[in-house]
JSON list of C-alpha atoms in Angstrom, two decimals:
[
{"chain": "A", "resi": 1, "resn": "MET", "atom": "CA", "xyz": [0.00, 0.00, 0.00]},
{"chain": "A", "resi": 2, "resn": "THR", "atom": "CA", "xyz": [1.35, 3.41, -0.96]},
{"chain": "A", "resi": 3, "resn": "ILE", "atom": "CA", "xyz": [1.04, 6.24, 1.55]},
{"chain": "A", "resi": 4, "resn": "THR", "atom": "CA", "xyz": [0.84, 9.69, 0.04]},
{"chain": "A", "resi": 5, "resn": "THR", "atom": "CA", "xyz": [2.18, 12.53, 2.15]},
{"chain": "A", "resi": 6, "resn": "VAL", "atom": "CA", "xyz": [0.32, 15.80, 1.80]},
{"chain": "A", "resi": 7, "resn": "PRO", "atom": "CA", "xyz": [2.43, 18.87, 2.69]},
{"chain": "A", "resi": 8, "resn": "PHE", "atom": "CA", "xyz": [0.97, 21.33, 5.14]},
{"chain": "A", "resi": 9, "resn": "ALA", "atom": "CA", "xyz": [0.28, 24.85, 3.92]},
{"chain": "A", "resi": 10, "resn": "ARG", "atom": "CA", "xyz": [2.65, 27.44, 5.36]},
{"chain": "A", "resi": 11, "resn": "ARG", "atom": "CA", "xyz": [1.05, 29.56, 8.05]},
{"chain": "A", "resi": 12, "resn": "PRO", "atom": "CA", "xyz": [2.14, 33.05, 9.05]},
{"chain": "A", "resi": 13, "resn": "ALA", "atom": "CA", "xyz": [4.65, 33.13, 11.90]},
{"chain": "A", "resi": 14, "resn": "SER", "atom": "CA", "xyz": [2.84, 33.37, 15.21]},
{"chain": "A", "resi": 15, "resn": "PRO", "atom": "CA", "xyz": [4.60, 34.24, 18.50]},
{"chain": "A", "resi": 16, "resn": "LEU", "atom": "CA", "xyz": [1.51, 33.06, 20.36]},
{"chain": "A", "resi": 17, "resn": "SER", "atom": "CA", "xyz": [2.10, 29.49, 19.18]},
{"chain": "A", "resi": 18, "resn": "ASP", "atom": "CA", "xyz": [5.59, 29.68, 20.64]},
{"chain": "A", "resi": 19, "resn": "VAL", "atom": "CA", "xyz": [4.13, 30.71, 23.99]},
{"chain": "A", "resi": 20, "resn": "ALA", "atom": "CA", "xyz": [1.84, 27.69, 24.06]},
{"chain": "A", "resi": 21, "resn": "ALA", "atom": "CA", "xyz": [4.63, 25.30, 22.99]},
{"chain": "A", "resi": 22, "resn": "ASP", "atom": "CA", "xyz": [7.21, 26.43, 25.50]},
{"chain": "A", "resi": 23, "resn": "ARG", "atom": "CA", "xyz": [6.54, 29.13, 28.09]},
{"chain": "A", "resi": 24, "resn": "ARG", "atom": "CA", "xyz": [10.15, 29.11, 29.25]},
{"chain": "A", "resi": 25, "resn": "ARG", "atom": "CA", "xyz": [11.57, 30.20, 25.90]},
{"chain": "A", "resi": 26, "resn": "HIS", "atom": "CA", "xyz": [10.24, 32.68, 23.35]},
{"chain": "A", "resi": 27, "resn": "VAL", "atom": "CA", "xyz": [11.43, 32.99, 19.77]},
{"chain": "A", "resi": 28, "resn": "ARG", "atom": "CA", "xyz": [12.68, 36.48, 18.87]},
{"chain": "A", "resi": 29, "resn": "PHE", "atom": "CA", "xyz": [11.37, 38.03, 15.66]},
{"chain": "A", "resi": 30, "resn": "PRO", "atom": "CA", "xyz": [13.38, 40.69, 13.82]},
{"chain": "A", "resi": 31, "resn": "VAL", "atom": "CA", "xyz": [11.21, 43.82, 13.84]},
{"chain": "A", "resi": 32, "resn": "THR", "atom": "CA", "xyz": [12.50, 47.34, 13.22]},
{"chain": "A", "resi": 33, "resn": "LEU", "atom": "CA", "xyz": [10.54, 50.23, 14.71]},
{"chain": "A", "resi": 34, "resn": "LEU", "atom": "CA", "xyz": [11.61, 53.66, 15.91]},
{"chain": "A", "resi": 35, "resn": "GLY", "atom": "CA", "xyz": [10.50, 54.68, 19.38]},
{"chain": "A", "resi": 36, "resn": "ARG", "atom": "CA", "xyz": [11.44, 56.22, 22.71]},
{"chain": "A", "resi": 37, "resn": "PHE", "atom": "CA", "xyz": [12.24, 54.80, 26.12]},
{"chain": "A", "resi": 38, "resn": "MET", "atom": "CA", "xyz": [12.18, 56.24, 29.61]},
{"chain": "A", "resi": 39, "resn": "ARG", "atom": "CA", "xyz": [14.77, 55.33, 32.24]},
{"chain": "A", "resi": 40, "resn": "ALA", "atom": "CA", "xyz": [14.22, 54.99, 35.97]},
{"chain": "A", "resi": 41, "resn": "ASN", "atom": "CA", "xyz": [15.30, 58.65, 36.38]},
{"chain": "A", "resi": 42, "resn": "LYS", "atom": "CA", "xyz": [12.35, 59.73, 34.13]},
{"chain": "A", "resi": 43, "resn": "LEU", "atom": "CA", "xyz": [14.63, 60.93, 31.32]},
{"chain": "A", "resi": 44, "resn": "GLU", "atom": "CA", "xyz": [13.57, 59.94, 27.80]},
{"chain": "A", "resi": 45, "resn": "TYR", "atom": "CA", "xyz": [15.75, 58.93, 24.86]},
{"chain": "A", "resi": 46, "resn": "PRO", "atom": "CA", "xyz": [15.13, 57.82, 21.26]},
{"chain": "A", "resi": 47, "resn": "CYS", "atom": "CA", "xyz": [15.65, 54.14, 20.48]},
{"chain": "A", "resi": 48, "resn": "LYS", "atom": "CA", "xyz": [15.19, 51.57, 17.71]},
{"chain": "A", "resi": 49, "resn": "LEU", "atom": "CA", "xyz": [13.60, 48.18, 18.21]},
{"chain": "A", "resi": 50, "resn": "MET", "atom": "CA", "xyz": [15.77, 45.40, 16.75]},
{"chain": "A", "resi": 51, "resn": "ASP", "atom": "CA", "xyz": [13.91, 42.23, 17.70]},
{"chain": "A", "resi": 52, "resn": "ILE", "atom": "CA", "xyz": [11.08, 41.21, 19.99]},
{"chain": "A", "resi": 53, "resn": "SER", "atom": "CA", "xyz": [9.20, 38.28, 21.49]},
{"chain": "A", "resi": 54, "resn": "VAL", "atom": "CA", "xyz": [6.36, 38.14, 23.99]},
{"chain": "A", "resi": 55, "resn": "GLY", "atom": "CA", "xyz": [9.04, 37.75, 26.68]},
{"chain": "A", "resi": 56, "resn": "GLY", "atom": "CA", "xyz": [11.57, 40.43, 25.79]},
{"chain": "A", "resi": 57, "resn": "ALA", "atom": "CA", "xyz": [13.03, 42.88, 23.29]},
{"chain": "A", "resi": 58, "resn": "SER", "atom": "CA", "xyz": [16.37, 44.23, 22.09]},
{"chain": "A", "resi": 59, "resn": "VAL", "atom": "CA", "xyz": [16.80, 47.92, 21.29]},
{"chain": "A", "resi": 60, "resn": "ALA", "atom": "CA", "xyz": [19.55, 50.17, 19.99]},
{"chain": "A", "resi": 61, "resn": "ALA", "atom": "CA", "xyz": [19.99, 53.23, 22.21]},
{"chain": "A", "resi": 62, "resn": "PRO", "atom": "CA", "xyz": [22.27, 56.30, 22.37]},
{"chain": "A", "resi": 63, "resn": "VAL", "atom": "CA", "xyz": [22.95, 55.95, 26.11]},
{"chain": "A", "resi": 64, "resn": "VAL", "atom": "CA", "xyz": [24.30, 53.21, 28.35]},
{"chain": "A", "resi": 65, "resn": "VAL", "atom": "CA", "xyz": [21.79, 51.84, 30.86]},
{"chain": "A", "resi": 66, "resn": "GLY", "atom": "CA", "xyz": [22.36, 49.73, 33.93]},
{"chain": "A", "resi": 67, "resn": "GLU", "atom": "CA", "xyz": [21.75, 46.00, 34.07]},
{"chain": "A", "resi": 68, "resn": "GLY", "atom": "CA", "xyz": [18.59, 45.41, 36.09]},
{"chain": "A", "resi": 69, "resn": "GLU", "atom": "CA", "xyz": [17.36, 48.99, 35.47]},
{"chain": "A", "resi": 70, "resn": "ARG", "atom": "CA", "xyz": [13.62, 49.43, 34.88]},
{"chain": "A", "resi": 71, "resn": "VAL", "atom": "CA", "xyz": [12.74, 50.91, 31.49]},
{"chain": "A", "resi": 72, "resn": "VAL", "atom": "CA", "xyz": [9.51, 51.80, 29.72]},
{"chain": "A", "resi": 73, "resn": "ALA", "atom": "CA", "xyz": [9.62, 51.87, 25.91]},
{"chain": "A", "resi": 74, "resn": "TYR", "atom": "CA", "xyz": [7.00, 53.03, 23.40]},
{"chain": "A", "resi": 75, "resn": "PHE", "atom": "CA", "xyz": [6.78, 51.99, 19.75]},
{"chain": "A", "resi": 76, "resn": "ASP", "atom": "CA", "xyz": [4.09, 52.67, 17.15]},
{"chain": "A", "resi": 77, "resn": "HIS", "atom": "CA", "xyz": [1.89, 49.60, 16.58]},
{"chain": "A", "resi": 78, "resn": "LEU", "atom": "CA", "xyz": [3.01, 48.09, 19.91]},
{"chain": "A", "resi": 79, "resn": "GLY", "atom": "CA", "xyz": [2.29, 50.79, 22.48]},
{"chain": "A", "resi": 80, "resn": "GLY", "atom": "CA", "xyz": [4.09, 50.86, 25.82]},
{"chain": "A", "resi": 81, "resn": "LEU", "atom": "CA", "xyz": [6.34, 48.00, 26.99]},
{"chain": "A", "resi": 82, "resn": "GLU", "atom": "CA", "xyz": [7.99, 47.92, 30.39]},
{"chain": "A", "resi": 83, "resn": "GLY", "atom": "CA", "xyz": [10.48, 45.67, 32.09]},
{"chain": "A", "resi": 84, "resn": "HIS", "atom": "CA", "xyz": [14.01, 45.35, 33.45]},
{"chain": "A", "resi": 85, "resn": "VAL", "atom": "CA", "xyz": [17.28, 45.34, 31.51]},
{"chain": "A", "resi": 86, "resn": "ASN", "atom": "CA", "xyz": [18.73, 41.83, 31.46]},
{"chain": "A", "resi": 87, "resn": "ARG", "atom": "CA", "xyz": [21.50, 42.15, 28.88]},
{"chain": "A", "resi": 88, "resn": "LEU", "atom": "CA", "xyz": [23.82, 44.88, 27.62]},
{"chain": "A", "resi": 89, "resn": "PHE", "atom": "CA", "xyz": [25.56, 44.95, 24.24]},
{"chain": "A", "resi": 90, "resn": "ASP", "atom": "CA", "xyz": [27.50, 47.46, 22.21]},
{"chain": "A", "resi": 91, "resn": "GLY", "atom": "CA", "xyz": [25.04, 50.16, 21.16]},
{"chain": "A", "resi": 92, "resn": "GLY", "atom": "CA", "xyz": [22.02, 48.98, 23.10]},
{"chain": "A", "resi": 93, "resn": "PHE", "atom": "CA", "xyz": [20.37, 46.62, 25.55]},
{"chain": "A", "resi": 94, "resn": "ALA", "atom": "CA", "xyz": [17.77, 43.90, 25.92]},
{"chain": "A", "resi": 95, "resn": "PHE", "atom": "CA", "xyz": [15.01, 43.88, 28.51]},
{"chain": "A", "resi": 96, "resn": "ALA", "atom": "CA", "xyz": [12.57, 41.30, 29.82]},
{"chain": "A", "resi": 97, "resn": "ILE", "atom": "CA", "xyz": [8.97, 42.40, 29.28]},
{"chain": "A", "resi": 98, "resn": "ALA", "atom": "CA", "xyz": [6.81, 42.48, 32.42]},
{"chain": "A", "resi": 99, "resn": "ALA", "atom": "CA", "xyz": [3.20, 41.82, 31.44]},
{"chain": "A", "resi": 100, "resn": "THR", "atom": "CA", "xyz": [0.09, 39.89, 32.33]},
{"chain": "A", "resi": 101, "resn": "GLN", "atom": "CA", "xyz": [-0.92, 36.85, 30.27]},
{"chain": "A", "resi": 102, "resn": "HIS", "atom": "CA", "xyz": [-3.65, 38.94, 28.61]},
{"chain": "A", "resi": 103, "resn": "LYS", "atom": "CA", "xyz": [-1.09, 41.60, 27.66]},
{"chain": "A", "resi": 104, "resn": "ARG", "atom": "CA", "xyz": [1.27, 38.93, 26.27]},
{"chain": "A", "resi": 105, "resn": "GLU", "atom": "CA", "xyz": [-1.51, 37.48, 24.14]},
{"chain": "A", "resi": 106, "resn": "LYS", "atom": "CA", "xyz": [-2.30, 40.93, 22.76]},
{"chain": "A", "resi": 107, "resn": "LEU", "atom": "CA", "xyz": [1.42, 41.56, 22.17]},
{"chain": "A", "resi": 108, "resn": "ALA", "atom": "CA", "xyz": [1.70, 38.23, 20.34]},
{"chain": "A", "resi": 109, "resn": "ALA", "atom": "CA", "xyz": [-1.08, 39.30, 17.96]},
{"chain": "A", "resi": 110, "resn": "GLN", "atom": "CA", "xyz": [0.64, 42.65, 17.37]},
{"chain": "A", "resi": 111, "resn": "ILE", "atom": "CA", "xyz": [3.99, 40.97, 16.65]},
{"chain": "A", "resi": 112, "resn": "THR", "atom": "CA", "xyz": [2.31, 38.51, 14.30]},
{"chain": "A", "resi": 113, "resn": "TRP", "atom": "CA", "xyz": [0.82, 41.42, 12.35]},
{"chain": "A", "resi": 114, "resn": "LEU", "atom": "CA", "xyz": [4.18, 43.22, 12.19]},
{"chain": "A", "resi": 115, "resn": "VAL", "atom": "CA", "xyz": [6.06, 40.11, 11.06]},
{"chain": "A", "resi": 116, "resn": "ASN", "atom": "CA", "xyz": [3.51, 39.35, 8.34]},
{"chain": "A", "resi": 117, "resn": "ARG", "atom": "CA", "xyz": [2.47, 42.87, 7.34]},
{"chain": "A", "resi": 118, "resn": "HIS", "atom": "CA", "xyz": [4.40, 42.66, 4.04]},
{"chain": "A", "resi": 119, "resn": "GLU", "atom": "CA", "xyz": [1.71, 40.19, 2.95]},
{"chain": "A", "resi": 120, "resn": "LEU", "atom": "CA", "xyz": [-1.07, 42.66, 3.72]},
{"chain": "A", "resi": 121, "resn": "ASP", "atom": "CA", "xyz": [-2.46, 45.56, 1.73]},
{"chain": "A", "resi": 122, "resn": "PRO", "atom": "CA", "xyz": [0.20, 48.34, 1.90]},
{"chain": "A", "resi": 123, "resn": "SER", "atom": "CA", "xyz": [-2.45, 50.79, 3.13]},
{"chain": "A", "resi": 124, "resn": "GLU", "atom": "CA", "xyz": [-2.84, 48.67, 6.27]},
{"chain": "A", "resi": 125, "resn": "ALA", "atom": "CA", "xyz": [0.81, 49.15, 7.19]},
{"chain": "A", "resi": 126, "resn": "ARG", "atom": "CA", "xyz": [0.77, 52.92, 6.95]},
{"chain": "A", "resi": 127, "resn": "ARG", "atom": "CA", "xyz": [0.66, 54.98, 10.10]},
{"chain": "A", "resi": 128, "resn": "HIS", "atom": "CA", "xyz": [-2.50, 56.93, 10.76]},
{"chain": "A", "resi": 129, "resn": "GLU", "atom": "CA", "xyz": [-2.17, 60.47, 9.50]},
{"chain": "A", "resi": 130, "resn": "ARG", "atom": "CA", "xyz": [-2.14, 63.11, 12.20]},
{"chain": "A", "resi": 131, "resn": "VAL", "atom": "CA", "xyz": [-4.17, 66.26, 11.68]},
{"chain": "A", "resi": 132, "resn": "ALA", "atom": "CA", "xyz": [-3.06, 69.48, 13.37]},
{"chain": "A", "resi": 133, "resn": "LEU", "atom": "CA", "xyz": [-5.78, 71.42, 15.20]},
{"chain": "A", "resi": 134, "resn": "THR", "atom": "CA", "xyz": [-5.97, 75.13, 16.03]},
{"chain": "A", "resi": 135, "resn": "ASP", "atom": "CA", "xyz": [-7.41, 76.42, 19.31]},
{"chain": "A", "resi": 136, "resn": "LYS", "atom": "CA", "xyz": [-9.26, 73.18, 20.03]},
{"chain": "A", "resi": 137, "resn": "THR", "atom": "CA", "xyz": [-9.79, 72.42, 23.70]},
{"chain": "A", "resi": 138, "resn": "SER", "atom": "CA", "xyz": [-11.20, 69.32, 25.34]},
{"chain": "A", "resi": 139, "resn": "GLN", "atom": "CA", "xyz": [-11.58, 67.73, 28.74]},
{"chain": "A", "resi": 140, "resn": "LEU", "atom": "CA", "xyz": [-9.03, 65.19, 29.90]},
{"chain": "A", "resi": 141, "resn": "LYS", "atom": "CA", "xyz": [-10.14, 62.83, 32.65]},
{"chain": "A", "resi": 142, "resn": "LEU", "atom": "CA", "xyz": [-7.33, 61.50, 34.83]},
{"chain": "A", "resi": 143, "resn": "ALA", "atom": "CA", "xyz": [-7.23, 58.97, 37.64]},
{"chain": "A", "resi": 144, "resn": "GLU", "atom": "CA", "xyz": [-9.59, 59.35, 40.60]},
{"chain": "A", "resi": 145, "resn": "GLY", "atom": "CA", "xyz": [-12.05, 61.29, 38.44]},
{"chain": "A", "resi": 146, "resn": "ILE", "atom": "CA", "xyz": [-9.89, 64.42, 38.10]},
{"chain": "A", "resi": 147, "resn": "VAL", "atom": "CA", "xyz": [-10.93, 66.42, 35.01]},
{"chain": "A", "resi": 148, "resn": "ILE", "atom": "CA", "xyz": [-8.78, 69.17, 33.46]},
{"chain": "A", "resi": 149, "resn": "GLN", "atom": "CA", "xyz": [-8.99, 71.35, 30.35]},
{"chain": "A", "resi": 150, "resn": "VAL", "atom": "CA", "xyz": [-6.34, 70.68, 27.70]},
{"chain": "A", "resi": 151, "resn": "ARG", "atom": "CA", "xyz": [-5.53, 72.00, 24.25]},
{"chain": "A", "resi": 152, "resn": "VAL", "atom": "CA", "xyz": [-5.55, 69.35, 21.51]},
{"chain": "A", "resi": 153, "resn": "LEU", "atom": "CA", "xyz": [-2.49, 69.87, 19.29]},
{"chain": "A", "resi": 154, "resn": "ASP", "atom": "CA", "xyz": [-3.12, 67.12, 16.77]},
{"chain": "A", "resi": 155, "resn": "ILE", "atom": "CA", "xyz": [-5.18, 63.97, 16.42]},
{"chain": "A", "resi": 156, "resn": "SER", "atom": "CA", "xyz": [-5.35, 60.77, 14.38]},
{"chain": "A", "resi": 157, "resn": "LEU", "atom": "CA", "xyz": [-7.49, 57.64, 14.30]},
{"chain": "A", "resi": 158, "resn": "SER", "atom": "CA", "xyz": [-5.22, 56.03, 16.89]},
{"chain": "A", "resi": 159, "resn": "GLY", "atom": "CA", "xyz": [-4.10, 58.84, 19.17]},
{"chain": "A", "resi": 160, "resn": "ALA", "atom": "CA", "xyz": [-3.68, 62.50, 20.03]},
{"chain": "A", "resi": 161, "resn": "SER", "atom": "CA", "xyz": [-1.17, 65.00, 21.35]},
{"chain": "A", "resi": 162, "resn": "VAL", "atom": "CA", "xyz": [-2.37, 67.51, 23.94]},
{"chain": "A", "resi": 163, "resn": "ALA", "atom": "CA", "xyz": [-0.85, 70.53, 25.61]},
{"chain": "A", "resi": 164, "resn": "THR", "atom": "CA", "xyz": [-1.04, 70.37, 29.40]},
{"chain": "A", "resi": 165, "resn": "GLU", "atom": "CA", "xyz": [1.13, 70.87, 32.46]},
{"chain": "A", "resi": 166, "resn": "ALA", "atom": "CA", "xyz": [-0.21, 67.60, 33.89]},
{"chain": "A", "resi": 167, "resn": "ARG", "atom": "CA", "xyz": [2.12, 64.60, 33.71]},
{"chain": "A", "resi": 168, "resn": "PRO", "atom": "CA", "xyz": [0.11, 61.44, 34.39]},
{"chain": "A", "resi": 169, "resn": "PRO", "atom": "CA", "xyz": [2.25, 58.31, 34.85]},
{"chain": "A", "resi": 170, "resn": "PHE", "atom": "CA", "xyz": [3.51, 56.63, 31.70]},
{"chain": "A", "resi": 171, "resn": "GLY", "atom": "CA", "xyz": [0.87, 54.07, 30.70]},
{"chain": "A", "resi": 172, "resn": "ALA", "atom": "CA", "xyz": [-1.86, 55.66, 32.83]},
{"chain": "A", "resi": 173, "resn": "GLU", "atom": "CA", "xyz": [-5.43, 55.36, 31.55]},
{"chain": "A", "resi": 174, "resn": "VAL", "atom": "CA", "xyz": [-7.03, 58.68, 30.57]},
{"chain": "A", "resi": 175, "resn": "THR", "atom": "CA", "xyz": [-10.14, 59.82, 28.69]},
{"chain": "A", "resi": 176, "resn": "LEU", "atom": "CA", "xyz": [-9.93, 62.64, 26.15]},
{"chain": "A", "resi": 177, "resn": "GLY", "atom": "CA", "xyz": [-13.47, 63.88, 25.68]},
{"chain": "A", "resi": 178, "resn": "LYS", "atom": "CA", "xyz": [-15.22, 60.51, 25.36]},
{"chain": "A", "resi": 179, "resn": "LEU", "atom": "CA", "xyz": [-12.21, 58.64, 23.93]},
{"chain": "A", "resi": 180, "resn": "ARG", "atom": "CA", "xyz": [-10.36, 56.24, 26.22]},
{"chain": "A", "resi": 181, "resn": "GLY", "atom": "CA", "xyz": [-6.59, 55.96, 25.90]},
{"chain": "A", "resi": 182, "resn": "ARG", "atom": "CA", "xyz": [-3.24, 55.63, 27.62]},
{"chain": "A", "resi": 183, "resn": "VAL", "atom": "CA", "xyz": [-0.34, 58.02, 28.12]},
{"chain": "A", "resi": 184, "resn": "VAL", "atom": "CA", "xyz": [2.47, 56.82, 25.84]},
{"chain": "A", "resi": 185, "resn": "ARG", "atom": "CA", "xyz": [4.90, 59.74, 25.74]},
{"chain": "A", "resi": 186, "resn": "TYR", "atom": "CA", "xyz": [5.80, 63.13, 27.12]},
{"chain": "A", "resi": 187, "resn": "HIS", "atom": "CA", "xyz": [6.84, 66.16, 25.09]},
{"chain": "A", "resi": 188, "resn": "ASP", "atom": "CA", "xyz": [7.69, 69.81, 25.70]},
{"chain": "A", "resi": 189, "resn": "GLN", "atom": "CA", "xyz": [4.08, 70.98, 25.61]},
{"chain": "A", "resi": 190, "resn": "GLY", "atom": "CA", "xyz": [2.31, 68.04, 27.24]},
{"chain": "A", "resi": 191, "resn": "ILE", "atom": "CA", "xyz": [1.60, 64.36, 26.58]},
{"chain": "A", "resi": 192, "resn": "GLY", "atom": "CA", "xyz": [0.88, 61.89, 23.80]},
{"chain": "A", "resi": 193, "resn": "ILE", "atom": "CA", "xyz": [-2.15, 59.60, 24.10]},
{"chain": "A", "resi": 194, "resn": "GLN", "atom": "CA", "xyz": [-2.79, 56.32, 22.31]},
{"chain": "A", "resi": 195, "resn": "PHE", "atom": "CA", "xyz": [-6.49, 55.47, 22.01]},
{"chain": "A", "resi": 196, "resn": "VAL", "atom": "CA", "xyz": [-7.65, 52.09, 23.26]},
{"chain": "A", "resi": 197, "resn": "ASP", "atom": "CA", "xyz": [-9.66, 51.60, 20.05]},
{"chain": "A", "resi": 198, "resn": "ILE", "atom": "CA", "xyz": [-9.10, 52.79, 16.49]},
{"chain": "A", "resi": 199, "resn": "GLN", "atom": "CA", "xyz": [-11.64, 55.54, 15.91]},
{"chain": "A", "resi": 200, "resn": "ASP", "atom": "CA", "xyz": [-14.17, 55.99, 13.13]},
{"chain": "A", "resi": 201, "resn": "PRO", "atom": "CA", "xyz": [-12.96, 58.87, 10.91]},
{"chain": "A", "resi": 202, "resn": "GLU", "atom": "CA", "xyz": [-16.36, 60.54, 10.60]},
{"chain": "A", "resi": 203, "resn": "ALA", "atom": "CA", "xyz": [-17.11, 60.31, 14.31]},
{"chain": "A", "resi": 204, "resn": "LEU", "atom": "CA", "xyz": [-13.66, 61.68, 15.12]},
{"chain": "A", "resi": 205, "resn": "ARG", "atom": "CA", "xyz": [-14.15, 64.61, 12.72]},
{"chain": "A", "resi": 206, "resn": "LYS", "atom": "CA", "xyz": [-17.47, 65.54, 14.34]},
{"chain": "A", "resi": 207, "resn": "HIS", "atom": "CA", "xyz": [-16.05, 65.18, 17.84]},
{"chain": "A", "resi": 208, "resn": "PHE", "atom": "CA", "xyz": [-13.13, 67.58, 17.22]},
{"chain": "A", "resi": 209, "resn": "SER", "atom": "CA", "xyz": [-14.51, 69.83, 14.49]}
]
């Protein structure tokens, strides 16, 4: 009797499958993204993501950090990642990502999209265009129900930049108008917010027109 072997179709790389197969070891995927990271002393620096898994990441950085130091990094498409430096190398460092299982599952999906995005429609891989606003104010709700007035500098389907003297903690949940988000960066005039959900263009236009 002849047995015919049928080859399996190739599936897109999935970090989540690596998590299920072996929780002690995560495969690193080469992913290049520009971003920023904040050190334990609250100073921010630019950085470039080199590779990532659901358990850790390697970044190129212009400053030398300390082994064991806590860092918080932000990259477009991934959001905020925090953890402790576990390896130093010439021109950068690697850090172990501290996250809940739910966060790791979400991160796995994001990495899968980044690794396989060349197979998607090019329009899907483009960043959301930011639109500058003039003299547009809104309410920003912080922790414990504190509400302050802020000036919206620019906005996109996935986030906004606002002018304010307030400095909520990196990663803190906030609400801009009726839009829920998280603080993902600081700048000279205020803070950058990443929305929890991608917004509908028409609804966003009406909300901030």
